[in-house]
Amino acid sequence: MAENNELQEVKATPVANKEASRSDVETTRGETSVSPQVDIYETEGELVLVADVPGVSKDGVDIKLEDGVLEVTAHRPGSDDKPVYEEYRPASYYRAFNLSDSIDAEGIKAGLDSGVLTVTLPKTPKAKPRKIEISAG
């Protein structure tokens, strides 16, 4: 991911457990947490964060903004059945990002559709590009 001045990932503590081959697994928050795959797109007026969180319902997602840090947590429930063989373990997804002052914190919106979480981060008016009119003489 290219560096962006408006949004930077908070670097997590060292990985405590290397069980997953696709993502880092962390157990420092009292439960197993997996870093979801995230894409970030930028338009003139906003940043759009798209995270893959399969198996998560709307009620299982928690997005919090505190002290300029956007935290995304999504809880993936396990099955009540006793598995004979198990590769899919209950876990939570967790990512955190530092937001710059050019993001309008009051306008942040989120949606979840088929395991894809989309967070829209609008830019403040001062951060949006604008054309400067030139006056004659």
Short mmCIF file of N, CA and C in Angstrom, two decimals:
data_model
loop_
_atom_site.label_atom_id
_atom_site.label_comp_id
_atom_site.label_asym_id
_atom_site.label_seq_id
_atom_site.Cartn_x
_atom_site.Cartn_y
_atom_site.Cartn_z
N MET A 1 0.85 -1.18 0.00
CA MET A 1 0.00 0.00 0.00
C MET A 1 0.89 1.23 0.00
N ALA A 2 0.59 2.15 -0.87
CA ALA A 2 1.35 3.39 -0.94
C ALA A 2 0.99 4.27 0.25
N GLU A 3 1.96 5.03 0.72
CA GLU A 3 1.72 5.93 1.84
C GLU A 3 0.73 7.00 1.42
N ASN A 4 -0.15 7.38 2.31
CA ASN A 4 -1.14 8.42 2.07
C ASN A 4 -1.10 9.34 3.27
N ASN A 5 -1.10 10.63 3.03
CA ASN A 5 -1.01 11.59 4.13
C ASN A 5 -2.28 11.62 4.97
N GLU A 6 -3.43 11.28 4.40
CA GLU A 6 -4.68 11.35 5.14
C GLU A 6 -4.91 10.13 6.04
N LEU A 7 -4.34 8.99 5.67
CA LEU A 7 -4.62 7.74 6.38
C LEU A 7 -3.37 6.89 6.45
N GLN A 8 -2.96 6.55 7.65
CA GLN A 8 -1.79 5.69 7.82
C GLN A 8 -2.14 4.59 8.80
N GLU A 9 -1.70 3.37 8.48
CA GLU A 9 -1.98 2.25 9.36
C GLU A 9 -1.17 2.37 10.63
N VAL A 10 -1.83 2.09 11.75
CA VAL A 10 -1.14 2.04 13.03
C VAL A 10 -0.39 0.72 13.06
N LYS A 11 0.88 0.77 13.32
CA LYS A 11 1.68 -0.46 13.36
C LYS A 11 1.36 -1.22 14.64
N ALA A 12 0.94 -2.46 14.48
CA ALA A 12 0.54 -3.30 15.61
C ALA A 12 1.76 -3.79 16.37
N THR A 13 1.50 -4.30 17.55
CA THR A 13 2.56 -4.91 18.34
C THR A 13 3.06 -6.15 17.61
N PRO A 14 4.24 -6.66 17.94
CA PRO A 14 4.75 -7.85 17.25
C PRO A 14 3.75 -9.01 17.31
N VAL A 15 3.71 -9.77 16.27
CA VAL A 15 2.77 -10.89 16.19
C VAL A 15 3.13 -11.92 17.25
N ALA A 16 2.12 -12.30 18.03
CA ALA A 16 2.35 -13.24 19.13
C ALA A 16 2.22 -14.69 18.67
N ASN A 17 1.56 -14.91 17.55
CA ASN A 17 1.29 -16.27 17.14
C ASN A 17 1.24 -16.30 15.62
N LYS A 18 1.98 -17.20 14.97
CA LYS A 18 2.03 -17.26 13.51
C LYS A 18 1.25 -18.47 13.00
N GLU A 19 -0.04 -18.62 13.38
CA GLU A 19 -0.84 -19.76 12.95
C GLU A 19 -1.30 -19.62 11.51
N ALA A 20 -1.64 -18.43 11.07
CA ALA A 20 -2.21 -18.25 9.73
C ALA A 20 -1.12 -17.96 8.73
N SER A 21 -1.29 -18.49 7.55
CA SER A 21 -0.31 -18.21 6.50
C SER A 21 -0.72 -17.00 5.68
N ARG A 22 -2.03 -16.67 5.59
CA ARG A 22 -2.51 -15.57 4.79
C ARG A 22 -2.40 -14.24 5.51
N SER A 23 -2.60 -14.20 6.80
CA SER A 23 -2.61 -12.95 7.56
C SER A 23 -1.86 -13.14 8.87
N ASP A 24 -1.49 -12.04 9.46
CA ASP A 24 -0.89 -12.10 10.78
C ASP A 24 -1.97 -12.41 11.80
N VAL A 25 -1.65 -13.22 12.78
CA VAL A 25 -2.55 -13.54 13.87
C VAL A 25 -1.97 -12.93 15.13
N GLU A 26 -2.80 -12.24 15.88
CA GLU A 26 -2.34 -11.56 17.07
C GLU A 26 -3.23 -11.95 18.24
N THR A 27 -2.65 -12.14 19.41
CA THR A 27 -3.43 -12.51 20.58
C THR A 27 -3.22 -11.54 21.74
N THR A 28 -2.84 -10.31 21.46
CA THR A 28 -2.53 -9.37 22.54
C THR A 28 -3.76 -8.65 23.09
N ARG A 29 -4.93 -8.77 22.46
CA ARG A 29 -6.14 -8.11 22.94
C ARG A 29 -7.04 -9.06 23.72
N GLY A 30 -6.53 -10.20 24.16
CA GLY A 30 -7.32 -11.13 24.94
C GLY A 30 -8.09 -12.12 24.09
N GLU A 31 -8.03 -11.99 22.79
CA GLU A 31 -8.66 -12.93 21.87
C GLU A 31 -7.82 -12.97 20.60
N THR A 32 -8.03 -13.98 19.80
CA THR A 32 -7.28 -14.09 18.56
C THR A 32 -7.79 -13.04 17.58
N SER A 33 -6.88 -12.25 17.02
CA SER A 33 -7.23 -11.23 16.05
C SER A 33 -6.43 -11.45 14.77
N VAL A 34 -7.11 -11.31 13.65
CA VAL A 34 -6.50 -11.48 12.34
C VAL A 34 -6.59 -10.15 11.62
N SER A 35 -5.53 -9.76 10.92
CA SER A 35 -5.55 -8.53 10.13
C SER A 35 -6.25 -8.81 8.82
N PRO A 36 -7.41 -8.17 8.58
CA PRO A 36 -8.11 -8.42 7.32
C PRO A 36 -7.39 -7.75 6.15
N GLN A 37 -7.62 -8.27 4.96
CA GLN A 37 -7.08 -7.64 3.76
C GLN A 37 -7.85 -6.34 3.54
N VAL A 38 -7.12 -5.24 3.27
CA VAL A 38 -7.74 -3.92 3.12
C VAL A 38 -7.22 -3.25 1.86
N ASP A 39 -8.14 -2.66 1.09
CA ASP A 39 -7.79 -1.79 -0.03
C ASP A 39 -8.28 -0.40 0.31
N ILE A 40 -7.52 0.63 -0.06
CA ILE A 40 -7.91 2.01 0.19
C ILE A 40 -7.85 2.76 -1.14
N TYR A 41 -8.98 3.39 -1.46
CA TYR A 41 -9.09 4.16 -2.69
C TYR A 41 -9.26 5.63 -2.34
N GLU A 42 -8.73 6.50 -3.19
CA GLU A 42 -8.86 7.94 -2.96
C GLU A 42 -9.52 8.59 -4.16
N THR A 43 -10.51 9.44 -3.89
CA THR A 43 -11.11 10.28 -4.90
C THR A 43 -10.84 11.73 -4.48
N GLU A 44 -11.35 12.67 -5.27
CA GLU A 44 -11.13 14.07 -4.90
C GLU A 44 -11.77 14.42 -3.57
N GLY A 45 -12.91 13.78 -3.25
CA GLY A 45 -13.64 14.16 -2.05
C GLY A 45 -13.57 13.21 -0.87
N GLU A 46 -12.97 12.03 -1.05
CA GLU A 46 -13.00 11.08 0.06
C GLU A 46 -11.96 9.97 -0.12
N LEU A 47 -11.74 9.26 0.99
CA LEU A 47 -11.00 8.01 0.97
C LEU A 47 -12.02 6.91 1.22
N VAL A 48 -11.85 5.77 0.56
CA VAL A 48 -12.75 4.65 0.77
C VAL A 48 -11.91 3.45 1.16
N LEU A 49 -12.19 2.92 2.34
CA LEU A 49 -11.48 1.76 2.88
C LEU A 49 -12.38 0.55 2.68
N VAL A 50 -11.86 -0.49 2.04
CA VAL A 50 -12.62 -1.71 1.77
C VAL A 50 -11.88 -2.87 2.42
N ALA A 51 -12.56 -3.55 3.36
CA ALA A 51 -11.94 -4.64 4.11
C ALA A 51 -12.73 -5.93 3.93
N ASP A 52 -12.02 -7.03 3.72
CA ASP A 52 -12.66 -8.34 3.62
C ASP A 52 -12.82 -8.92 5.02
N VAL A 53 -14.08 -9.13 5.44
CA VAL A 53 -14.36 -9.69 6.76
C VAL A 53 -15.42 -10.80 6.62
N PRO A 54 -15.08 -11.89 5.94
CA PRO A 54 -16.07 -12.95 5.72
C PRO A 54 -16.56 -13.56 7.03
N GLY A 55 -17.84 -13.92 7.03
CA GLY A 55 -18.42 -14.57 8.19
C GLY A 55 -18.88 -13.61 9.27
N VAL A 56 -18.83 -12.31 9.02
CA VAL A 56 -19.18 -11.31 10.02
C VAL A 56 -20.53 -10.68 9.66
N SER A 57 -21.40 -10.51 10.68
CA SER A 57 -22.67 -9.83 10.48
C SER A 57 -22.52 -8.36 10.87
N LYS A 58 -23.51 -7.57 10.50
CA LYS A 58 -23.49 -6.13 10.82
C LYS A 58 -23.33 -5.90 12.33
N ASP A 59 -23.99 -6.72 13.13
CA ASP A 59 -23.92 -6.57 14.59
C ASP A 59 -22.54 -6.93 15.14
N GLY A 60 -21.72 -7.65 14.36
CA GLY A 60 -20.40 -8.05 14.80
C GLY A 60 -19.30 -7.05 14.48
N VAL A 61 -19.67 -5.92 13.86
CA VAL A 61 -18.68 -4.92 13.46
C VAL A 61 -18.70 -3.74 14.43
N ASP A 62 -17.51 -3.31 14.84
CA ASP A 62 -17.37 -2.14 15.71
C ASP A 62 -16.32 -1.23 15.10
N ILE A 63 -16.73 0.00 14.78
CA ILE A 63 -15.81 0.99 14.23
C ILE A 63 -15.79 2.16 15.21
N LYS A 64 -14.58 2.51 15.64
CA LYS A 64 -14.43 3.53 16.67
C LYS A 64 -13.38 4.53 16.21
N LEU A 65 -13.66 5.82 16.46
CA LEU A 65 -12.69 6.87 16.19
C LEU A 65 -12.39 7.59 17.50
N GLU A 66 -11.13 7.52 17.92
CA GLU A 66 -10.73 8.15 19.17
C GLU A 66 -9.32 8.69 19.03
N ASP A 67 -9.14 9.95 19.37
CA ASP A 67 -7.82 10.60 19.31
C ASP A 67 -7.15 10.45 17.95
N GLY A 68 -7.96 10.58 16.89
CA GLY A 68 -7.41 10.51 15.55
C GLY A 68 -7.09 9.12 15.04
N VAL A 69 -7.48 8.08 15.80
CA VAL A 69 -7.21 6.70 15.39
C VAL A 69 -8.55 6.02 15.08
N LEU A 70 -8.67 5.52 13.86
CA LEU A 70 -9.85 4.77 13.45
C LEU A 70 -9.57 3.29 13.68
N GLU A 71 -10.35 2.66 14.55
CA GLU A 71 -10.18 1.24 14.85
C GLU A 71 -11.36 0.47 14.26
N VAL A 72 -11.04 -0.58 13.53
CA VAL A 72 -12.06 -1.44 12.94
C VAL A 72 -11.90 -2.83 13.55
N THR A 73 -12.96 -3.29 14.23
CA THR A 73 -12.97 -4.62 14.83
C THR A 73 -14.21 -5.34 14.32
N ALA A 74 -14.05 -6.56 13.88
CA ALA A 74 -15.17 -7.36 13.41
C ALA A 74 -15.05 -8.75 14.02
N HIS A 75 -16.11 -9.21 14.65
CA HIS A 75 -16.09 -10.50 15.35
C HIS A 75 -16.71 -11.57 14.46
N ARG A 76 -15.96 -12.63 14.24
CA ARG A 76 -16.39 -13.76 13.41
C ARG A 76 -16.75 -14.90 14.36
N PRO A 77 -18.03 -15.27 14.45
CA PRO A 77 -18.42 -16.32 15.39
C PRO A 77 -17.98 -17.70 14.92
N GLY A 78 -17.83 -18.58 15.88
CA GLY A 78 -17.50 -19.97 15.57
C GLY A 78 -18.76 -20.80 15.49
N SER A 79 -18.60 -22.06 15.23
CA SER A 79 -19.72 -22.98 15.14
C SER A 79 -19.93 -23.66 16.49
N ASP A 80 -21.18 -24.02 16.77
CA ASP A 80 -21.48 -24.75 18.00
C ASP A 80 -21.19 -26.25 17.85
N ASP A 81 -21.00 -26.71 16.62
CA ASP A 81 -20.71 -28.11 16.35
C ASP A 81 -19.29 -28.44 16.76
N LYS A 82 -19.09 -29.69 17.20
CA LYS A 82 -17.75 -30.15 17.55
C LYS A 82 -17.07 -30.64 16.27
N PRO A 83 -16.00 -29.97 15.85
CA PRO A 83 -15.38 -30.35 14.59
C PRO A 83 -14.55 -31.63 14.69
N VAL A 84 -14.52 -32.37 13.61
CA VAL A 84 -13.64 -33.52 13.48
C VAL A 84 -12.27 -33.02 13.05
N TYR A 85 -12.26 -32.05 12.16
CA TYR A 85 -11.04 -31.41 11.67
C TYR A 85 -11.37 -29.94 11.48
N GLU A 86 -10.47 -29.05 11.89
CA GLU A 86 -10.78 -27.63 11.86
C GLU A 86 -9.63 -26.80 11.34
N GLU A 87 -9.86 -26.02 10.29
CA GLU A 87 -8.91 -25.03 9.80
C GLU A 87 -9.44 -23.62 10.05
N TYR A 88 -10.73 -23.49 10.13
CA TYR A 88 -11.39 -22.20 10.35
C TYR A 88 -11.66 -22.05 11.84
N ARG A 89 -11.00 -21.13 12.47
CA ARG A 89 -11.17 -20.93 13.91
C ARG A 89 -11.85 -19.61 14.18
N PRO A 90 -12.67 -19.54 15.23
CA PRO A 90 -13.27 -18.25 15.59
C PRO A 90 -12.17 -17.23 15.87
N ALA A 91 -12.37 -16.05 15.36
CA ALA A 91 -11.38 -15.00 15.56
C ALA A 91 -12.05 -13.66 15.31
N SER A 92 -11.34 -12.63 15.62
CA SER A 92 -11.79 -11.28 15.33
C SER A 92 -10.83 -10.65 14.33
N TYR A 93 -11.37 -9.78 13.51
CA TYR A 93 -10.55 -9.00 12.61
C TYR A 93 -10.26 -7.67 13.29
N TYR A 94 -9.04 -7.17 13.11
CA TYR A 94 -8.70 -5.89 13.74
C TYR A 94 -7.70 -5.14 12.88
N ARG A 95 -7.99 -3.87 12.61
CA ARG A 95 -7.05 -2.96 11.96
C ARG A 95 -7.25 -1.58 12.57
N ALA A 96 -6.20 -0.78 12.60
CA ALA A 96 -6.28 0.59 13.12
C ALA A 96 -5.50 1.50 12.19
N PHE A 97 -6.03 2.71 12.01
CA PHE A 97 -5.42 3.68 11.11
C PHE A 97 -5.40 5.05 11.77
N ASN A 98 -4.29 5.77 11.62
CA ASN A 98 -4.22 7.17 12.05
C ASN A 98 -4.86 8.02 10.97
N LEU A 99 -5.76 8.92 11.37
CA LEU A 99 -6.39 9.83 10.43
C LEU A 99 -5.78 11.21 10.58
N SER A 100 -5.60 11.88 9.47
CA SER A 100 -5.09 13.25 9.52
C SER A 100 -6.26 14.21 9.75
N ASP A 101 -5.95 15.48 9.96
CA ASP A 101 -6.98 16.50 10.17
C ASP A 101 -7.77 16.77 8.90
N SER A 102 -7.33 16.26 7.76
CA SER A 102 -8.03 16.52 6.51
C SER A 102 -9.22 15.57 6.29
N ILE A 103 -9.50 14.70 7.26
CA ILE A 103 -10.67 13.81 7.20
C ILE A 103 -11.77 14.41 8.07
N ASP A 104 -12.98 14.47 7.52
CA ASP A 104 -14.15 14.97 8.24
C ASP A 104 -14.68 13.85 9.12
N ALA A 105 -14.30 13.85 10.38
CA ALA A 105 -14.65 12.76 11.31
C ALA A 105 -16.16 12.60 11.47
N GLU A 106 -16.91 13.69 11.40
CA GLU A 106 -18.37 13.62 11.58
C GLU A 106 -19.07 12.98 10.39
N GLY A 107 -18.42 12.96 9.23
CA GLY A 107 -19.06 12.43 8.02
C GLY A 107 -18.71 11.00 7.68
N ILE A 108 -17.96 10.31 8.55
CA ILE A 108 -17.55 8.93 8.26
C ILE A 108 -18.78 8.02 8.26
N LYS A 109 -18.87 7.17 7.22
CA LYS A 109 -19.98 6.23 7.09
C LYS A 109 -19.42 4.84 6.80
N ALA A 110 -20.19 3.81 7.15
CA ALA A 110 -19.75 2.44 6.90
C ALA A 110 -20.92 1.58 6.48
N GLY A 111 -20.61 0.55 5.69
CA GLY A 111 -21.62 -0.42 5.26
C GLY A 111 -20.98 -1.79 5.15
N LEU A 112 -21.80 -2.82 5.29
CA LEU A 112 -21.33 -4.21 5.21
C LEU A 112 -22.22 -4.95 4.23
N ASP A 113 -21.61 -5.58 3.22
CA ASP A 113 -22.37 -6.33 2.23
C ASP A 113 -21.59 -7.59 1.85
N SER A 114 -22.16 -8.75 2.13
CA SER A 114 -21.58 -10.04 1.76
C SER A 114 -20.13 -10.20 2.22
N GLY A 115 -19.85 -9.81 3.46
CA GLY A 115 -18.51 -9.98 4.02
C GLY A 115 -17.51 -8.93 3.61
N VAL A 116 -17.97 -7.86 2.96
CA VAL A 116 -17.09 -6.77 2.57
C VAL A 116 -17.52 -5.51 3.31
N LEU A 117 -16.63 -4.98 4.13
CA LEU A 117 -16.88 -3.77 4.90
C LEU A 117 -16.33 -2.58 4.13
N THR A 118 -17.16 -1.56 3.91
CA THR A 118 -16.75 -0.35 3.21
C THR A 118 -16.90 0.83 4.16
N VAL A 119 -15.80 1.54 4.41
CA VAL A 119 -15.81 2.72 5.27
C VAL A 119 -15.46 3.92 4.41
N THR A 120 -16.35 4.90 4.36
CA THR A 120 -16.15 6.10 3.57
C THR A 120 -15.70 7.22 4.48
N LEU A 121 -14.55 7.80 4.16
CA LEU A 121 -13.93 8.84 4.97
C LEU A 121 -13.89 10.13 4.14
N PRO A 122 -14.88 11.02 4.31
CA PRO A 122 -14.90 12.24 3.50
C PRO A 122 -13.79 13.20 3.91
N LYS A 123 -13.27 13.91 2.94
CA LYS A 123 -12.25 14.92 3.22
C LYS A 123 -12.93 16.22 3.64
N THR A 124 -12.24 16.99 4.46
CA THR A 124 -12.75 18.30 4.84
C THR A 124 -12.69 19.21 3.61
N PRO A 125 -13.50 20.27 3.59
CA PRO A 125 -13.46 21.18 2.44
C PRO A 125 -12.06 21.73 2.15
N LYS A 126 -11.28 21.99 3.19
CA LYS A 126 -9.94 22.54 2.96
C LYS A 126 -9.00 21.53 2.30
N ALA A 127 -9.30 20.23 2.42
CA ALA A 127 -8.44 19.20 1.84
C ALA A 127 -8.83 18.85 0.40
N LYS A 128 -10.03 19.26 -0.01
CA LYS A 128 -10.48 18.95 -1.37
C LYS A 128 -9.84 19.91 -2.36
N PRO A 129 -9.42 19.39 -3.49
CA PRO A 129 -8.85 20.29 -4.50
C PRO A 129 -9.92 21.24 -5.04
N ARG A 130 -9.51 22.44 -5.37
CA ARG A 130 -10.47 23.39 -5.95
C ARG A 130 -9.74 24.24 -6.98
N LYS A 131 -10.51 24.73 -7.92
CA LYS A 131 -9.94 25.57 -8.97
C LYS A 131 -9.97 27.01 -8.50
N ILE A 132 -8.88 27.70 -8.68
CA ILE A 132 -8.77 29.11 -8.29
C ILE A 132 -9.04 29.95 -9.52
N GLU A 133 -10.05 30.81 -9.43
CA GLU A 133 -10.38 31.71 -10.54
C GLU A 133 -9.37 32.84 -10.60
N ILE A 134 -9.03 33.23 -11.80
CA ILE A 134 -8.08 34.32 -12.01
C ILE A 134 -8.87 35.54 -12.49
N SER A 135 -8.70 36.63 -11.78
CA SER A 135 -9.40 37.86 -12.17
C SER A 135 -8.51 38.69 -13.07
N ALA A 136 -9.15 39.41 -13.97
CA ALA A 136 -8.41 40.27 -14.90
C ALA A 136 -8.18 41.63 -14.26
N GLY A 137 -6.98 42.13 -14.45
CA GLY A 137 -6.48 43.44 -14.11
C GLY A 137 -7.10 44.19 -13.07
#
